[in-house]
Amino acid sequence: MTAVGIETSGHDPALEPSSYGHEAAVGREAFERIERTWRSPAGFVGWFTQVNHSAIGLRFIVTAFVFFILSGLLGLAMRLQLAMPLNEMLSPEAYNQIMTVHGTAMMFLFAIPAMEGVAIYVAPLMVGARDMAFPRLNAFGYYVYLIGGSAFFLSLALGMAPDAGWFNYVPLANKTFSEGYGVDIWTTMITFIELSALTAAVELIVTIMKLRAPGMSLDRMPIFVWAVLVMSFMILFAMPSVMVASAFLMMDRLVDTQFFIVENGGSPLLWQHLFWFFGHPEVYIILVPALGIVTSIVVTFSGRPLFGYTALVLAITGIGMVSFGLWVHHMYTTGLPFMGRSFFMAASSMIAIPSGVQVYCWIATLWGGKVRFATPMLWVLAFFGVFIAGGLTGVMVASVPFDRQVHDSYFVVAHFHYVLMGGAVFPLMGAIYYWFPKATGRMLSERLGIGSCLTVFVGFNITFFPMHILGLQGMPRRVYTYVDGLGWGNMNLLATFGAFLLALGFALTLFNVVRSLRHGAVAPDNPWGGSTLEWATASPPLNCNFIQQPVVESRRPMWDWREAGSRTVVAGLSEDRRETMVTTLLDARPQSVMVLPGPTPWPFVSAVAASFGFIGLIFSPWFFPIGFFAVFATMVFWFWPRHPWRKK
Amino acid sequence: MKARVLVDASDIDRFAPHTHPLWWGILGAVAIEAAVVATLLTSYFYLAAQNPAWPPEGVAPPDLFWPTVVLVLLPLSSFTMWWAGKGSDRGDQRQLSIGVTASVTLAVLALVARSFQIAEFDASWNDHAYGSILWVITGFHYTHVVSAVSGTAVVAVLAWRGYFTPERQLGVVVDTVYWYFVAGVFLPIYLVLYIAPRLL
Ligand code: HEM
Ligand SMILES: [Cu+2]
C-alpha cells in the first residue's frame, strides 16, 4: 500500500466541497429533466410502483428494524418470565412460541434483511451506479419479505405460532409431535422469505460485477462492496439447502412423504445436516457485511487509507469459504464418527486465522491516524469488545469435549448472543449513525448517540454475561422456568434487569432517529469526510444518484477529487431514459449502457400472487399449481416490453 | 467543483444482448437452481446410505425406457433452441420462430414421456423415503420443464408476430440460457435416479 499525500488529521467539513454543485454541473434544465426521469411516484398508489434502489433499500432497513423491535420485545417477555423461579407469567406453550418466533425472526426477518437493506441502499452508491441491475426484482423481493414476515408475526398474535425452536428439529417438528399449523407456518414462510434473500443476492452480485463506475476495477472496490459480494455468494449457495430442508418437512407434514420418518427409511439427521449446512454460513452471511461496515467506518474516522487492503479482501473471502465447511460443529452430540468430529473441530478453529488478520488490519489503520471518536466509531469500538468476547467463547465451544459439556445450556445462549449482537447489531447501529445523514439529509444527535451506545453496551453485558455462569452451573436453554433452590435466581434476575437497560439503550437511538428526522442539523454531502462514492451525491441522494456518473481512478475517489479540486465523470447518458453504465468485470472498462425500467406495479402484484400460493400451502397442496400459474401470469405482464425505444 | 469528462457514453451500445446484465442475472438463477439440484441429489445418496436396501425390499428401480426417451428429446430441443438463437442473431425472424416452436414441441413430448414414466413408478411418495425423494426430484424437474415451456411458448408467440427486432433479442438470449440449464440438468438426475440404483 502506498501512502498518499492526504492530511491524516481531523476532518473539517468546511474544507469539504459541501455541495458538488449537482445542479450547476449540467445546468438547471438538464438537471430537472434527469431528476424527473428517475423520480419515484408519490402517494399511496405510487408507493406500490416504486423501484429505485434507494427507496427499496430504505424499506428493507426500516422493516427489518420493526421486526427487530418486535422480536426484542419478545426477548424481554422471556426475560421477565425467567426473572424468578417458578414464575407464572407465561405458560409453557406461550414461552415456546415466543422463543421460537424470537429466534427465527431475529435471524431470518431481522439480521439478514437488515444487512441486505444496507447493501441495497449503499452498495450501488459506492460503486457509482445510478440504480441496481434489476430494479423490479428488487421491489418484488421486498414485498415478498414484507408479506412473509408479517404473516409470520401474525401467527403469534393468533396463538398458532411455531414452537419447535428456531432450528425446528425433527422429530419434534414432525406431525406426530407438533400438531396444528405452527410448524407449517415456519416451513412455508421461511422458504418464502428466503426467496427474497435470493433475489437480493443475485441483484447485488450483478450490480457489483457489471454496473461499477468506469475505472473501478476490482482492486479499487471499497471493502464494504467486497463484503457484500461475498455475502451474496454465500446466500446463493447456503439458502437452497434450507429451502430444500423446509420443503421436505413441508411435504412430510402435508402430503405424507417420509423424509424424516425413521420407520420408513427417513432420517432426522438429514434435517440437521441440511439445516446447519445453511445455518452455520448464515452466521457469516450476517457477519461478513458487518465487517464491511466496520471497515468503512474505521477508514473514514481514522482519516487515512486502509492498511492491508488485499489481506482484508482475502480474509473476508476466506471466512466466506471456510464457513461452508463447519456445519457439523452444531452436531457434536449426535453420535457422529470420531474422525469426522475431529476434522470439523480443526476446521472450526481455522476460522480464527482470517478473523485475526482483519483485526490487525483495523488496528494498523487506526494506529497512525488521528482517530475521531464520533458515534459511528463508538459503536465500532463496542463491536470490538463484544465480538471478541463472543469469539473467545466460540473457540471454547468449537472444541468437542467442551461442547459436549455445555451443549444446550445457557452458555451457548450467551455465546451466540455475544456473536450475533456483537457481530450484527453493533455494526448495524454504527451503520445507522454513519449513513443516516446521507439517507435523510439530517445529522443524528451525538449526545443521544453516545448515551445510547453506552447504555446498550452496559445493558448488553449485564444481560448476557451472567448467562455464561448460569450455563456452567447447568441451567439448560429453552426452559420456561426453573425450580427454587438451584441458586440460579440471582443471576437470572440480574440478566432481566440488564435486558431492560438494553432496551432503554435502543429506545434512545429510536428517539434520536425520530427527533433528528425533523430537528437534526442539516447534513452536508460528505459530513464525515468519507473516501467512497456514496458521499459524492447529495444528502439525501438525488433520484438518479449521480447527475453525472463518476469515473474512478483510485480506491479513494472523494479524497482524490478534494486534492485535485475537480471531479472525473461520464457524459453522454440520456436525460429521458434511465441509463447507467455497464463495465467489464475485472477492470471496469466501459462496455455498454443499460436502460433500466421505471416504476411499475407488477412486482407487487406478482408478490401478492406468490404469497397467495405460499400461504395456501399451509393448508393444501393444491395451492402449489395455483400459485405457480398465478405467478407465471403476472410475470408475463411484468416482462411485457413496453418501451420500444429506437437506436439513437 | 469542476468536472472532467473521461468517458463519453453517447455512442456506446445500448442493445448488447450477450453482455447484458440480465444474462448474468439468469446465470445467477441457474447457480441457485444448480445448488438446489445438488442438495436434492446429495440427500438422495444420504438417505440411500442410511438404508439397508435401496430401493427398499420389493421395490424395483424405475424402468429405463421413458427416461432415456427424455434424455434424447431434451438435448434435441436445446439444439433447436441454439439454432433459433443463431437465426435471431442474424435477424432471421423466421428461423427464430421455427426454432423456438420446435423446442416447445419437443419439450412437450418430453413432458408426455415423463408423465408415462411417473405413472410407472413402483414406489409411492408416501410409503418410503425412497419413493419420497424419487418423486420430489422428478417433480422438481417436471415443474422446471413446465416453466421453461410456458416461458418459451410466450417467446414463440411473440416471435411469430415479428416482435424480436435485433434490438429486442435479449429475451431470446436469456430464455435460451435457462433452457440449456433445464435440459442439461436432466443428465445428473438421470444418472442418479435411474442408473445409480442398478449399480449400488
Ligand atoms: C434485544 C435483545 C435480546 C434479548 C433480550 C434476547 C433474549 C433471548 C432469550 C431470553 C432467549 C431464550 C433462551 C432460551 O429460552 O433458551 C433467546 C434466544 C435466542 N435469541 Fe435472543 N435476545 C436478544 C437479541 C437477539 C438477537 C439480536 C438475535 C439474533 C440476531 C437473537 C437470536 C436468538 C436466537 C437464534 C435464539 C434461540 C432460539 C431458540 O432456542 O430456538 N437474539 N434470546
Ligand atoms: Cu456454526
Tab-separated table of N, CA and C in Angstrom, chain A residues 283 286-287 382-394 410-427 456-469 502:
chain	number	residue	atom	x	y	z
A	283	VAL	N	-24.613	-17.392	9.902
A	283	VAL	CA	-23.993	-16.504	10.876
A	283	VAL	C	-22.978	-15.608	10.170
A	286	ILE	N	-24.406	-12.877	7.995
A	286	ILE	CA	-24.692	-11.690	8.785
A	286	ILE	C	-23.398	-10.954	9.126
A	287	LEU	N	-22.374	-11.726	9.452
A	287	LEU	CA	-21.142	-11.120	9.945
A	287	LEU	C	-20.344	-10.423	8.849
A	382	ALA	N	-17.432	-0.693	20.504
A	382	ALA	CA	-18.268	-1.629	21.268
A	382	ALA	C	-18.298	-2.976	20.561
A	383	PHE	N	-18.364	-2.927	19.236
A	383	PHE	CA	-18.341	-4.161	18.453
A	383	PHE	C	-17.074	-4.959	18.747
A	384	PHE	N	-15.919	-4.274	18.721
A	384	PHE	CA	-14.661	-4.976	19.019
A	384	PHE	C	-14.781	-5.742	20.326
A	385	GLY	N	-15.196	-5.018	21.375
A	385	GLY	CA	-15.231	-5.633	22.698
A	385	GLY	C	-16.143	-6.846	22.730
A	386	VAL	N	-17.382	-6.661	22.295
A	386	VAL	CA	-18.372	-7.724	22.421
A	386	VAL	C	-18.031	-8.895	21.507
A	387	PHE	N	-17.643	-8.560	20.287
A	387	PHE	CA	-17.420	-9.639	19.335
A	387	PHE	C	-16.209	-10.479	19.715
A	388	ILE	N	-15.187	-9.837	20.237
A	388	ILE	CA	-14.004	-10.611	20.626
A	388	ILE	C	-14.355	-11.549	21.781
A	389	ALA	N	-15.175	-11.047	22.717
A	389	ALA	CA	-15.602	-11.939	23.807
A	389	ALA	C	-16.379	-13.124	23.245
A	390	GLY	N	-17.260	-12.856	22.276
A	390	GLY	CA	-18.026	-13.948	21.665
A	390	GLY	C	-17.128	-14.901	20.908
A	391	GLY	N	-16.087	-14.352	20.292
A	391	GLY	CA	-15.143	-15.198	19.575
A	391	GLY	C	-14.411	-16.127	20.526
A	392	LEU	N	-14.064	-15.605	21.711
A	392	LEU	CA	-13.355	-16.449	22.678
A	392	LEU	C	-14.203	-17.628	23.117
A	393	THR	N	-15.475	-17.358	23.479
A	393	THR	CA	-16.319	-18.496	23.858
A	393	THR	C	-16.558	-19.389	22.655
A	394	GLY	N	-16.475	-18.796	21.455
A	394	GLY	CA	-16.636	-19.600	20.239
A	394	GLY	C	-15.525	-20.616	20.112
A	410	TYR	N	-27.240	-22.594	28.950
A	410	TYR	CA	-27.246	-21.146	28.776
A	410	TYR	C	-25.899	-20.597	28.352
A	411	PHE	N	-24.840	-21.416	28.500
A	411	PHE	CA	-23.543	-20.965	27.999
A	411	PHE	C	-23.638	-20.690	26.500
A	412	VAL	N	-24.355	-21.556	25.803
A	412	VAL	CA	-24.495	-21.392	24.364
A	412	VAL	C	-25.350	-20.163	24.042
A	413	VAL	N	-26.397	-19.953	24.846
A	413	VAL	CA	-27.221	-18.764	24.627
A	413	VAL	C	-26.361	-17.517	24.785
A	414	ALA	N	-25.525	-17.504	25.805
A	414	ALA	CA	-24.629	-16.355	25.999
A	414	ALA	C	-23.697	-16.215	24.803
A	415	HIS	N	-23.087	-17.321	24.405
A	415	HIS	CA	-22.137	-17.266	23.295
A	415	HIS	C	-22.763	-16.676	22.034
A	416	PHE	N	-23.921	-17.216	21.635
A	416	PHE	CA	-24.391	-16.722	20.337
A	416	PHE	C	-24.988	-15.331	20.399
A	417	HIS	N	-25.439	-14.903	21.568
A	417	HIS	CA	-25.849	-13.505	21.620
A	417	HIS	C	-24.640	-12.571	21.575
A	418	TYR	N	-23.521	-12.987	22.164
A	418	TYR	CA	-22.314	-12.164	22.010
A	418	TYR	C	-21.909	-12.073	20.547
A	419	VAL	N	-21.981	-13.198	19.864
A	419	VAL	CA	-21.547	-13.181	18.472
A	419	VAL	C	-22.540	-12.417	17.600
A	420	LEU	N	-23.839	-12.668	17.821
A	420	LEU	CA	-24.827	-12.057	16.934
A	420	LEU	C	-25.048	-10.579	17.244
A	421	MET	N	-25.186	-10.261	18.515
A	421	MET	CA	-25.325	-8.845	18.850
A	421	MET	C	-24.035	-8.130	18.501
A	422	GLY	N	-22.901	-8.736	18.904
A	422	GLY	CA	-21.620	-8.114	18.596
A	422	GLY	C	-21.401	-8.036	17.099
A	423	GLY	N	-21.654	-9.138	16.420
A	423	GLY	CA	-21.321	-9.203	15.011
A	423	GLY	C	-22.329	-8.546	14.104
A	424	ALA	N	-23.566	-8.370	14.551
A	424	ALA	CA	-24.567	-7.791	13.650
A	424	ALA	C	-25.145	-6.493	14.181
A	425	VAL	N	-25.607	-6.508	15.427
A	425	VAL	CA	-26.364	-5.354	15.897
A	425	VAL	C	-25.463	-4.135	16.117
A	426	PHE	N	-24.313	-4.326	16.755
A	426	PHE	CA	-23.449	-3.165	16.976
A	426	PHE	C	-22.984	-2.546	15.654
A	427	PRO	N	-22.493	-3.342	14.692
A	427	PRO	CA	-22.141	-2.726	13.412
A	427	PRO	C	-23.335	-2.073	12.719
A	456	VAL	N	-26.462	0.658	25.784
A	456	VAL	CA	-26.591	-0.649	25.139
A	456	VAL	C	-25.425	-1.547	25.526
A	457	PHE	N	-24.227	-0.969	25.532
A	457	PHE	CA	-23.049	-1.779	25.835
A	457	PHE	C	-23.128	-2.342	27.261
A	458	VAL	N	-23.430	-1.477	28.192
A	458	VAL	CA	-23.506	-1.933	29.584
A	458	VAL	C	-24.677	-2.893	29.757
A	459	GLY	N	-25.837	-2.507	29.229
A	459	GLY	CA	-27.023	-3.346	29.366
A	459	GLY	C	-26.805	-4.715	28.742
A	460	PHE	N	-26.145	-4.722	27.612
A	460	PHE	CA	-25.902	-5.993	26.937
A	460	PHE	C	-25.083	-6.930	27.818
A	461	ASN	N	-24.010	-6.390	28.382
A	461	ASN	CA	-23.143	-7.258	29.184
A	461	ASN	C	-23.821	-7.722	30.463
A	462	ILE	N	-24.647	-6.835	31.058
A	462	ILE	CA	-25.353	-7.281	32.265
A	462	ILE	C	-26.360	-8.370	31.916
A	463	THR	N	-26.945	-8.282	30.724
A	463	THR	CA	-27.921	-9.306	30.349
A	463	THR	C	-27.248	-10.633	30.072
A	464	PHE	N	-26.222	-10.607	29.255
A	464	PHE	CA	-25.752	-11.869	28.710
A	464	PHE	C	-24.528	-12.443	29.399
A	465	PHE	N	-23.743	-11.604	30.104
A	465	PHE	CA	-22.585	-12.212	30.755
A	465	PHE	C	-22.986	-13.246	31.796
A	466	PRO	N	-23.979	-12.923	32.653
A	466	PRO	CA	-24.343	-13.917	33.674
A	466	PRO	C	-24.790	-15.246	33.069
A	467	MET	N	-25.235	-15.218	31.836
A	467	MET	CA	-25.711	-16.473	31.242
A	467	MET	C	-24.577	-17.476	31.059
A	468	HIS	N	-23.335	-16.986	30.864
A	468	HIS	CA	-22.200	-17.913	30.825
A	468	HIS	C	-22.162	-18.726	32.114
A	469	ILE	N	-22.267	-17.999	33.220
A	469	ILE	CA	-22.150	-18.663	34.522
A	469	ILE	C	-23.318	-19.608	34.729
A	502	LEU	N	-30.797	-2.586	28.369
A	502	LEU	CA	-30.511	-2.750	26.944
A	502	LEU	C	-31.621	-2.125	26.106
